[in-house]
mmCIF file of C-alpha atoms in Angstrom:
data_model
loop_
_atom_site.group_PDB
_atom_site.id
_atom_site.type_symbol
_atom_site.label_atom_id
_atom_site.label_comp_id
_atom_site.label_asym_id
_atom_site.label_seq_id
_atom_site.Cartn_x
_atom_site.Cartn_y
_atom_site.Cartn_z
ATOM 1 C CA UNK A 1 -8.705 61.549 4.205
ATOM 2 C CA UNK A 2 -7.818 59.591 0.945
ATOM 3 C CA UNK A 3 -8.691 55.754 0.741
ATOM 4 C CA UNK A 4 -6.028 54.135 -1.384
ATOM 5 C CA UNK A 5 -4.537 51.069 -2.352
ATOM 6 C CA UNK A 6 -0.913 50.159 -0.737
ATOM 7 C CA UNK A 7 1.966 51.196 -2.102
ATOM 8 C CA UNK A 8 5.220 50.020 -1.216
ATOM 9 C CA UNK A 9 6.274 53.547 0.428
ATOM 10 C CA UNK A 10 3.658 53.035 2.975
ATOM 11 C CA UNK A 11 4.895 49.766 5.013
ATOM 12 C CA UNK A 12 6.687 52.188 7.195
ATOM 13 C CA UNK A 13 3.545 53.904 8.209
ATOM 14 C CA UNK A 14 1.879 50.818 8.295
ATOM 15 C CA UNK A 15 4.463 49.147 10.457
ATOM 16 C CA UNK A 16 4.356 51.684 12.867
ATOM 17 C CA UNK A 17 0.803 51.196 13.558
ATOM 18 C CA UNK A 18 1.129 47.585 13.348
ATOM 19 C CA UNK A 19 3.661 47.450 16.152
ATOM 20 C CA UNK A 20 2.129 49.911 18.306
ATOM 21 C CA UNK A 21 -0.932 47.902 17.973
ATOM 22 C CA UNK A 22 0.442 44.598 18.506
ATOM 23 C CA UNK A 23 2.567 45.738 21.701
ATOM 24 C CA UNK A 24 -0.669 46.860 22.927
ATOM 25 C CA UNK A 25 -1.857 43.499 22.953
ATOM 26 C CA UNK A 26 -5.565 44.305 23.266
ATOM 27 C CA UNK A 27 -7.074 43.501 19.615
ATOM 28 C CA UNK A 28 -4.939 40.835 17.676
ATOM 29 C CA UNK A 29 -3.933 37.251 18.025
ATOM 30 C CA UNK A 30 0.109 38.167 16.969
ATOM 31 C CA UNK A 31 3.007 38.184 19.140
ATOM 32 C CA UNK A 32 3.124 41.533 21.151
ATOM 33 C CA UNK A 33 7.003 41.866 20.206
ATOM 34 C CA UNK A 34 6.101 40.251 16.460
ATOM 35 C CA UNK A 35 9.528 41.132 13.954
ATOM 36 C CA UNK A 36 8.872 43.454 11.350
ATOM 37 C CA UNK A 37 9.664 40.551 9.275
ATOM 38 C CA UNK A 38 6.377 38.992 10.194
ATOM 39 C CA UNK A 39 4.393 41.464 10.448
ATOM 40 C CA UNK A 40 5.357 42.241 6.727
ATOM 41 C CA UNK A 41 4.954 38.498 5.785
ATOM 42 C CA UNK A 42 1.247 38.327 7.718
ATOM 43 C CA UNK A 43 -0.260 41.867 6.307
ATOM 44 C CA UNK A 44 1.430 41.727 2.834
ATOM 45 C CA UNK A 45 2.650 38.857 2.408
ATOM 46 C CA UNK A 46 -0.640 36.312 0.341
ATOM 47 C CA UNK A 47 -0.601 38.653 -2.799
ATOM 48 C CA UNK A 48 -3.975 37.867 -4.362
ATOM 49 C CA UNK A 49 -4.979 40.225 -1.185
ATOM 50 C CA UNK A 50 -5.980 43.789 -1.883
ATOM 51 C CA UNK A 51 -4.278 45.846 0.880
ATOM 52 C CA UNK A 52 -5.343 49.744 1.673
ATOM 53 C CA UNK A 53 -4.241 52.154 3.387
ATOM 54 C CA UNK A 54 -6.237 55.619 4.296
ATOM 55 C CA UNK A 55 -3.638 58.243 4.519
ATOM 56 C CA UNK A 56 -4.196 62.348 5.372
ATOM 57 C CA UNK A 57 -1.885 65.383 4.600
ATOM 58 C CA UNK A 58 0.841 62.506 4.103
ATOM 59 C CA UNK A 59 0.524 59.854 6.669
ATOM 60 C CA UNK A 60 -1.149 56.519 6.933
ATOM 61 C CA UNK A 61 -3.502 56.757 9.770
ATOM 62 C CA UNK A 62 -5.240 53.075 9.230
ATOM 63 C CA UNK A 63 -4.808 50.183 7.370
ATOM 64 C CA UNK A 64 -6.993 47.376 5.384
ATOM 65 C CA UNK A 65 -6.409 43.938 4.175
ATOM 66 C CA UNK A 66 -9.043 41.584 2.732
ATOM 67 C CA UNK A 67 -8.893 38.127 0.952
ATOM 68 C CA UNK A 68 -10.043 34.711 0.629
ATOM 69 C CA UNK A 69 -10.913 33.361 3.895
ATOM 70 C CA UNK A 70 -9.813 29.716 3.332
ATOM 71 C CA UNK A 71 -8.680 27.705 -0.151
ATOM 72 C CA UNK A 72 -10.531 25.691 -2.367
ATOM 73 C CA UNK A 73 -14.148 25.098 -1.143
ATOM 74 C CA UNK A 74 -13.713 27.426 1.772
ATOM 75 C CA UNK A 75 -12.640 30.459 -0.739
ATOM 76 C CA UNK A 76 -15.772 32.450 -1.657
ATOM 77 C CA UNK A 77 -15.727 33.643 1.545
ATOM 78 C CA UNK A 78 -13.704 36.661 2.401
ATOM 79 C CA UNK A 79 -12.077 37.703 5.478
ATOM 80 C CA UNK A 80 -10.631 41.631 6.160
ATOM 81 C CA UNK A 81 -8.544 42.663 9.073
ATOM 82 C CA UNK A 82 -8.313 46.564 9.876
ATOM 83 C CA UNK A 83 -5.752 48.532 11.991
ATOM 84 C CA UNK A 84 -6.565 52.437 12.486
ATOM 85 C CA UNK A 85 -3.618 54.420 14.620
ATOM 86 C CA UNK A 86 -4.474 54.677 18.211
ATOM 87 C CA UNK A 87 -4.102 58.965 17.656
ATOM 88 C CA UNK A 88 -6.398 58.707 14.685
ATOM 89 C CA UNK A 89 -9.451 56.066 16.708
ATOM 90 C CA UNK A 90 -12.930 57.699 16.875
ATOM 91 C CA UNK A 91 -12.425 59.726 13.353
ATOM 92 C CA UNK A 92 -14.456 57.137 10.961
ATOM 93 C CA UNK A 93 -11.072 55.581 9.519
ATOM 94 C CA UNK A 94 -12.253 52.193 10.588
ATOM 95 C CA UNK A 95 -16.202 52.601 8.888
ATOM 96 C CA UNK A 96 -14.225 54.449 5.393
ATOM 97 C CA UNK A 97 -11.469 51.837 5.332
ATOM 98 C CA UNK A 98 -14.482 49.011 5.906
ATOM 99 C CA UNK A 99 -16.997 50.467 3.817
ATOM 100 C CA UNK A 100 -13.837 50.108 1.046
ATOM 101 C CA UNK A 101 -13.113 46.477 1.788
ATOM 102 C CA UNK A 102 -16.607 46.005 1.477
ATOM 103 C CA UNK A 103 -16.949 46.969 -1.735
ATOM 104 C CA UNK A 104 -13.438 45.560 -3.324
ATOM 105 C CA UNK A 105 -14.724 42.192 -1.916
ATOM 106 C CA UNK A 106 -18.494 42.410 -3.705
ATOM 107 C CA UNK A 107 -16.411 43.259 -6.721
ATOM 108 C CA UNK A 108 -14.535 40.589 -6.217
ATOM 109 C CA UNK A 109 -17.491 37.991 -6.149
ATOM 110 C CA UNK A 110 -16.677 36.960 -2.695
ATOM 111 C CA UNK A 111 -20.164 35.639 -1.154
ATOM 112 C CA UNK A 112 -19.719 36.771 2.333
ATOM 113 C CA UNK A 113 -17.443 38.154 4.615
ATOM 114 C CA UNK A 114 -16.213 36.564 8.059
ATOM 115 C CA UNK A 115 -13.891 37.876 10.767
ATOM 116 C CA UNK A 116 -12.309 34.698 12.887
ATOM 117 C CA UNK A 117 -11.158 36.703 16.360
ATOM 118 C CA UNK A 118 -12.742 39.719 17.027
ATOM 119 C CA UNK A 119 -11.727 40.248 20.431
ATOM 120 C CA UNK A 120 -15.059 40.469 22.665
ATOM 121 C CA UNK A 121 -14.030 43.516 24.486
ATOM 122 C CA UNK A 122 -12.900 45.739 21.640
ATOM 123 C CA UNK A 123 -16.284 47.248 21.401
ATOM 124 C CA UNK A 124 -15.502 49.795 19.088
ATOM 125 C CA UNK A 125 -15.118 47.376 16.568
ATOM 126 C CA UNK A 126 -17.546 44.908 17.607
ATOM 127 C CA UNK A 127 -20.523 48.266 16.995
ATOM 128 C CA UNK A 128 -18.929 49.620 13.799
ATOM 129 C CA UNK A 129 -19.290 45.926 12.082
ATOM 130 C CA UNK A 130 -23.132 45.466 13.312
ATOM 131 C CA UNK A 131 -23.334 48.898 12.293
ATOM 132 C CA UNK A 132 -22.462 47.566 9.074
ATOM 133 C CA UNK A 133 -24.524 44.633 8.951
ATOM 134 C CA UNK A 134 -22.149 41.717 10.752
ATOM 135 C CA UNK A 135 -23.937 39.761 13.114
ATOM 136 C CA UNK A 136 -22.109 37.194 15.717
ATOM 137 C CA UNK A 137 -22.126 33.588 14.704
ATOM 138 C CA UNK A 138 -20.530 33.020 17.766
ATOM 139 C CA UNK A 139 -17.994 33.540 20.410
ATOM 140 C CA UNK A 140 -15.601 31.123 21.782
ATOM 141 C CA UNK A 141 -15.036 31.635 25.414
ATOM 142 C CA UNK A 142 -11.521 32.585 26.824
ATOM 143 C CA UNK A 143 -9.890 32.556 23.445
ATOM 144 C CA UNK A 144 -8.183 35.942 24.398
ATOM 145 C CA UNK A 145 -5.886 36.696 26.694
ATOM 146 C CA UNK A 146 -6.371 40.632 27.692
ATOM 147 C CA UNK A 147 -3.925 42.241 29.625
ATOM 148 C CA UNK A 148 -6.341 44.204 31.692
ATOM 149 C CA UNK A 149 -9.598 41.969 31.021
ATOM 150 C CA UNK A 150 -8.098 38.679 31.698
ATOM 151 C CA UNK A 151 -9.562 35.916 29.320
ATOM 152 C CA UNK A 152 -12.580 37.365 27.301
ATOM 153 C CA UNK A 153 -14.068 35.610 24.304
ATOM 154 C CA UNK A 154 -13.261 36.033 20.354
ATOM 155 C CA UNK A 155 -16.559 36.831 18.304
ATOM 156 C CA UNK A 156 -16.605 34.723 14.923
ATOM 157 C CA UNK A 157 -18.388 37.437 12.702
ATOM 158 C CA UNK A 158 -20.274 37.047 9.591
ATOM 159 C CA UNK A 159 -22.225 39.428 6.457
ATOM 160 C CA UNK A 160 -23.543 38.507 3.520
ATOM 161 C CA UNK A 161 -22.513 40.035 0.122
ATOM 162 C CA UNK A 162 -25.100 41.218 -2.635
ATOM 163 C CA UNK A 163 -22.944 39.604 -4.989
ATOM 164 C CA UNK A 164 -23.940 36.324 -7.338
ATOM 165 C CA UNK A 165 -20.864 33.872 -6.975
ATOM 166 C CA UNK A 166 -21.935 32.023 -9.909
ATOM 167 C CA UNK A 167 -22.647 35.005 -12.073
ATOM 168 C CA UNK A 168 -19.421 36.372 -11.186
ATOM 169 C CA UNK A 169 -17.505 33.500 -12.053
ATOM 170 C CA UNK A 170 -18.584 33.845 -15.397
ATOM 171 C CA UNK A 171 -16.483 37.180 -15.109
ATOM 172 C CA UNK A 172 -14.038 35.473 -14.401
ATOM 173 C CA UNK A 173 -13.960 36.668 -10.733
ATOM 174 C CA UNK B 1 -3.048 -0.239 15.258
ATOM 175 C CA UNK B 2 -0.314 1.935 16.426
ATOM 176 C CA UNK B 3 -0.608 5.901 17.328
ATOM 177 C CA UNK B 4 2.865 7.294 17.040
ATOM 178 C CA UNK B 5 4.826 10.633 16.232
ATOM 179 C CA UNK B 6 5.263 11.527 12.543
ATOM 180 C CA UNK B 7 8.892 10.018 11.192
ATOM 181 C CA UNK B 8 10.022 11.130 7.553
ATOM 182 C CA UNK B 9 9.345 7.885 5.911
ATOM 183 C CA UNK B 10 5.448 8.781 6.562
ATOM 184 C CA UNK B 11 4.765 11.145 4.340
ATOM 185 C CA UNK B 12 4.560 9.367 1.238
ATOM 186 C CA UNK B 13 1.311 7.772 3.517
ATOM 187 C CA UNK B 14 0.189 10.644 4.591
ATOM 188 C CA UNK B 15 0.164 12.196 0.582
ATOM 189 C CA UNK B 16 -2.073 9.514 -0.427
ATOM 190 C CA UNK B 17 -4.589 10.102 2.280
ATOM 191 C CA UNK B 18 -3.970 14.462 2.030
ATOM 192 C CA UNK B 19 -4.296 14.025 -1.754
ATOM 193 C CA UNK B 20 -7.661 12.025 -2.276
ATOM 194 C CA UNK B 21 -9.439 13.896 0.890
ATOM 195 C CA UNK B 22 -8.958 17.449 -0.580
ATOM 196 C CA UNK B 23 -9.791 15.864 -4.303
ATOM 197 C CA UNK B 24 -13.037 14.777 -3.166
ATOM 198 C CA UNK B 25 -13.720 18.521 -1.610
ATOM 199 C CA UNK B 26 -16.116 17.327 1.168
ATOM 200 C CA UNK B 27 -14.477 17.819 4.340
ATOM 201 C CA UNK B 28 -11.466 20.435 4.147
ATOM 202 C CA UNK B 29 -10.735 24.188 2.818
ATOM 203 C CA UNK B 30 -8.338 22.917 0.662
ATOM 204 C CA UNK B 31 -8.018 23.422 -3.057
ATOM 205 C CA UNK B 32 -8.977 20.228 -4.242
ATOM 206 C CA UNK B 33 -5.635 19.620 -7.132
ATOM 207 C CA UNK B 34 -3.592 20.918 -4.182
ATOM 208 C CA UNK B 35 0.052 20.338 -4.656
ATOM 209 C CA UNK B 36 1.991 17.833 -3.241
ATOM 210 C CA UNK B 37 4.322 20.740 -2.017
ATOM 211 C CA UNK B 38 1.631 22.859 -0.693
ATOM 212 C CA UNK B 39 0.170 19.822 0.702
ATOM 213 C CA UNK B 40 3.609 19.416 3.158
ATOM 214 C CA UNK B 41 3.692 22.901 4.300
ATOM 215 C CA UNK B 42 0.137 22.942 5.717
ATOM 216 C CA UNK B 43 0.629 19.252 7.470
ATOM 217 C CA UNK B 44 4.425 19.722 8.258
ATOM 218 C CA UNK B 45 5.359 23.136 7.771
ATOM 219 C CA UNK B 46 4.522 24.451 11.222
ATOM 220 C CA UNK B 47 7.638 23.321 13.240
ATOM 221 C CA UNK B 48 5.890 23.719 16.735
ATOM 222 C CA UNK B 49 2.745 21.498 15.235
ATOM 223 C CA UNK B 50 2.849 18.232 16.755
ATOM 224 C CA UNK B 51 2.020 15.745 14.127
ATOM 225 C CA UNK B 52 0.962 11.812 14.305
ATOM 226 C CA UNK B 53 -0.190 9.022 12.431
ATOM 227 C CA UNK B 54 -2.025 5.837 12.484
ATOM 228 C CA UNK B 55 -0.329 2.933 11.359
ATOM 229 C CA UNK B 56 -1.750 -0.889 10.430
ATOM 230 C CA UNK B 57 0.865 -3.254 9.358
ATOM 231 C CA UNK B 58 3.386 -0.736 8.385
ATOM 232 C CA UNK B 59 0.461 1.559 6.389
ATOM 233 C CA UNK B 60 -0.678 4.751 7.140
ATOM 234 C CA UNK B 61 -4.527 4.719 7.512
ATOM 235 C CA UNK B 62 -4.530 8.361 9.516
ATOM 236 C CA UNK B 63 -2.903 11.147 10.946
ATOM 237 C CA UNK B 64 -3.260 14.316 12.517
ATOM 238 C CA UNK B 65 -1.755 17.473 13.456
ATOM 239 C CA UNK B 66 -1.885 19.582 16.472
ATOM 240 C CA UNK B 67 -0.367 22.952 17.561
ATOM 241 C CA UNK B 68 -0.957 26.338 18.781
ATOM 242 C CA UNK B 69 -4.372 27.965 17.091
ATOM 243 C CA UNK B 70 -3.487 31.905 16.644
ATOM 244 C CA UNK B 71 -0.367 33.724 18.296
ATOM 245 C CA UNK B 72 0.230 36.001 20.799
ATOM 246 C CA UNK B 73 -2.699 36.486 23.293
ATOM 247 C CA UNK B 74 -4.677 33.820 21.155
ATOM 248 C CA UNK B 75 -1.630 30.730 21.842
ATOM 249 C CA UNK B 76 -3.423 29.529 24.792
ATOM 250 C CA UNK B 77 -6.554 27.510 22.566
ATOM 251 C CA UNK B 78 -5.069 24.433 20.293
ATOM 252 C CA UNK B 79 -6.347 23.471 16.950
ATOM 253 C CA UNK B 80 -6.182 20.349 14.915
ATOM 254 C CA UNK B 81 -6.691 18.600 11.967
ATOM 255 C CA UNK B 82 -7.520 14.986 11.685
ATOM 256 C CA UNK B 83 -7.415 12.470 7.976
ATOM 257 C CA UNK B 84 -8.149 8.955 7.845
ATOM 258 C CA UNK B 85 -7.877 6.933 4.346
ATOM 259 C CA UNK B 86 -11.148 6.823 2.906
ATOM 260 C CA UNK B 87 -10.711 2.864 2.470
ATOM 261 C CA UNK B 88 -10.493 2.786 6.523
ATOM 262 C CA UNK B 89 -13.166 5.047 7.778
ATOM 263 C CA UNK B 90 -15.882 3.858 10.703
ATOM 264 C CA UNK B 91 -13.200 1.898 12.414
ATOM 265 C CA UNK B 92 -12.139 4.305 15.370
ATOM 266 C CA UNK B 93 -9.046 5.051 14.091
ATOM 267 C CA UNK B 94 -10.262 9.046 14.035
ATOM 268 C CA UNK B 95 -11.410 8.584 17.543
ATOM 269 C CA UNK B 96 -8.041 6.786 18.331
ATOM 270 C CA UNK B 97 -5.993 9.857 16.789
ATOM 271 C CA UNK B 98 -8.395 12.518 18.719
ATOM 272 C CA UNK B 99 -7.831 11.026 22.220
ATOM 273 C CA UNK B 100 -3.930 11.338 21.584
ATOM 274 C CA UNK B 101 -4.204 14.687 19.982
ATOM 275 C CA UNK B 102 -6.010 16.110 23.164
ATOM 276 C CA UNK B 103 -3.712 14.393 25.601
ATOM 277 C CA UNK B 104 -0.895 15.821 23.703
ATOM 278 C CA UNK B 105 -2.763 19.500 23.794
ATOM 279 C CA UNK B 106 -2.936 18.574 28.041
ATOM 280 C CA UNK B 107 0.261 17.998 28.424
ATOM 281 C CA UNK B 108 1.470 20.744 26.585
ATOM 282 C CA UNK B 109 -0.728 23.207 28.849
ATOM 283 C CA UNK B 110 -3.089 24.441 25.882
ATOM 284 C CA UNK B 111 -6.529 25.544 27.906
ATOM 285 C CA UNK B 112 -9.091 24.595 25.003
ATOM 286 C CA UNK B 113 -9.268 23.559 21.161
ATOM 287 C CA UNK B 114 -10.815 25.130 18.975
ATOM 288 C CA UNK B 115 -11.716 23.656 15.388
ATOM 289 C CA UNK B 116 -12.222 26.290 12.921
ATOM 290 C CA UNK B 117 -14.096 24.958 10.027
ATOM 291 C CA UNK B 118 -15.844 21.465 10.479
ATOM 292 C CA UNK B 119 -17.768 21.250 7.289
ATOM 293 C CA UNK B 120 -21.500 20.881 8.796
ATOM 294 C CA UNK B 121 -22.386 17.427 6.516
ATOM 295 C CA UNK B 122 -19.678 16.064 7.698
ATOM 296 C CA UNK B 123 -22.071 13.927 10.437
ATOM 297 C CA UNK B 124 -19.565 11.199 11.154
ATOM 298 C CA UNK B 125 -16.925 13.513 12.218
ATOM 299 C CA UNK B 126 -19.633 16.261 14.096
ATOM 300 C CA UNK B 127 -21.068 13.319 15.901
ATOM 301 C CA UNK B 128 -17.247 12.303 16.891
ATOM 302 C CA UNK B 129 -16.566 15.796 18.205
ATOM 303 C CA UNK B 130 -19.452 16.273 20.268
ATOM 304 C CA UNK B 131 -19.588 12.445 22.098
ATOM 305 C CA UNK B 132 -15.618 13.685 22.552
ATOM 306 C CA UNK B 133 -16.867 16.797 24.427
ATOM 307 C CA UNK B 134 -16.823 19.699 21.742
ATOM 308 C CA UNK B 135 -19.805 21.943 21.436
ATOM 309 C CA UNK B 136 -20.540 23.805 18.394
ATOM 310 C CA UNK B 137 -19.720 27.654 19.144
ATOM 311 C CA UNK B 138 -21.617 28.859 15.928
ATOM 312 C CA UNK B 139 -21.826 27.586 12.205
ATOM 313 C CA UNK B 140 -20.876 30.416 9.478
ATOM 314 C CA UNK B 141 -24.215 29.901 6.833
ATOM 315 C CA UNK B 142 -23.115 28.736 3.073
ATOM 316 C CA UNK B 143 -19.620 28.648 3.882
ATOM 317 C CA UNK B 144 -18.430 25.509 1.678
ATOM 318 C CA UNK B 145 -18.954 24.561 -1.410
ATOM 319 C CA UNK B 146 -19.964 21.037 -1.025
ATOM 320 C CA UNK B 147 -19.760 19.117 -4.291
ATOM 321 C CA UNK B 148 -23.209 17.696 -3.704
ATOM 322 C CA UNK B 149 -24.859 19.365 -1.273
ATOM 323 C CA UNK B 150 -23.924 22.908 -2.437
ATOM 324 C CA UNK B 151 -23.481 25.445 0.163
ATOM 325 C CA UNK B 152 -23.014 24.501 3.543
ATOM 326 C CA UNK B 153 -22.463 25.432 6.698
ATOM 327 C CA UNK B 154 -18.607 25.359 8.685
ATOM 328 C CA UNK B 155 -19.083 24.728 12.345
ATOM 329 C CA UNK B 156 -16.728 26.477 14.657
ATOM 330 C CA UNK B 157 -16.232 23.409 17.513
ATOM 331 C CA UNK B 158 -14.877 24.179 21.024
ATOM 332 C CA UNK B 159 -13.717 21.842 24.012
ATOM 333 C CA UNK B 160 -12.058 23.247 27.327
ATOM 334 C CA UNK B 161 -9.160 21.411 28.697
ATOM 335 C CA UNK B 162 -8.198 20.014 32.109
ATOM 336 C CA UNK B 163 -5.528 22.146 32.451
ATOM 337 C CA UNK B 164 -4.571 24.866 34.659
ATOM 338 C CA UNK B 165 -2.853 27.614 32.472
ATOM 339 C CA UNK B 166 -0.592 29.300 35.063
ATOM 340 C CA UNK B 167 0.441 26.150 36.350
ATOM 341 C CA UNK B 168 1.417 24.664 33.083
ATOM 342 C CA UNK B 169 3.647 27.826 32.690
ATOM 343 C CA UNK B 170 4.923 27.230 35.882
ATOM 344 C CA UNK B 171 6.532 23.953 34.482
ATOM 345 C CA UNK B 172 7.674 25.658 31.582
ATOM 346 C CA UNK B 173 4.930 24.591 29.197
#
């Protein structure tokens, strides 16, 4: 499996994820019948985000995007979002495509990272990012509607970065 | 002091309010030169947003916005955002535009809101939130860069609604 940055060729494989993952309606606060349109405008379309894709014998099988959380005061923070195929889930695409983000962000000088709706139930995800040293700064109740769950809480998700924010800023980063 | 809808002939108000809150970089994740262009999308640009103002002898002295937090299975939780002129502050009218903000989010069916960043030295408006009914879900450590306190810490806030849901659907809301 190869780690890479996007390349335009790759929306297709991307989008087809996206959708599948999105109709599922399980993991993501976007419209389970979102447009392509959108979907391209929400996963490519702030370009000082670094989008990646990990791809094998050809095909993306997961997805990456990370940037600033929020502007001005708000933006040493980082936030990431991660979509793996449902055929490809349980292979470590999610940890390699993470562990990636992770570092492009530290480069980066962001300070932190935070997730804003981790869905509560999607406990895959919720162990891979304690795993990597998240922890749960909270969880607002019913935030999620779940098709088979009902309403289940979104977990606000936070990690610290080894990086120096002022330091890098003098790197112009 | 009159709480209405937002009419055209406001925003020139509303700029002068946007533009010295997110200079003095205290209270909002915005950069703090922010354009004047930039500045409309984020109050205006979401067409489903319900958007208000206070008004005092034909001024603006405060406004706020309202609408739908995240998309899809996340559409049922409301957020908002709330500015009062600096030269008016400590006389209710943020209170005022809060109380009509969350009998708008009622009416239109939304179960909770949610405020996503409430910048933790921000006491007046903390204090506001909770004696409204909010709790504080979690606060994300160091997340602001606070002119003169430095870091500091973004509250995620959280208040449940009188509504039922279903029923709202029901009536087509």
């Amino acid at each position: 499996m190869a780690i890479r940055p996007y390349e335009e060729r790759d929306w297709e494989g991307i989008w087809t994820i996206f959708r599948s993952i999105a109709a599922a309606g399980e993991t993501y606060v976007y419209d389970r019948n979102i447009s392509e349109e959108r979907g391209r405008e929400i996963w490519l379309g702030r370009s000082n985000d670094a989008v990646i894709i990990a791809g094998e014998a050809g095909v993306v099988v997961g997805t990456a995007k990370m940037g600033a959380n929020f502007a001005g005061p708000g933006s040493h923070v980082a936030k990431a979002s991660f979509m793996v195929s449902p055929q490809h889930e349980g292979q470590g695409i999610g940890r390699a495509l993470a562990e990636r983000v992770l570092g492009l962000a530290t480069e980066r000088g962001f300070s932190a990272m935070q997730f804003n709706a981790v869905v509560e139930t999607n406990f895959r995800a919720v162990a891979l990012w304690q795993q990597l040293g998240f922890t749960i700064v909270g969880t607002v109740p019913a935030a999620f509607a779940h098709p088979r769950h009902g309403d289940v809480g979104l977990h606000v998700m936070h990690k610290s970065l080894n990086t120096s924010r002022n330091g890098a800023a003098e790197e112009g980063g």
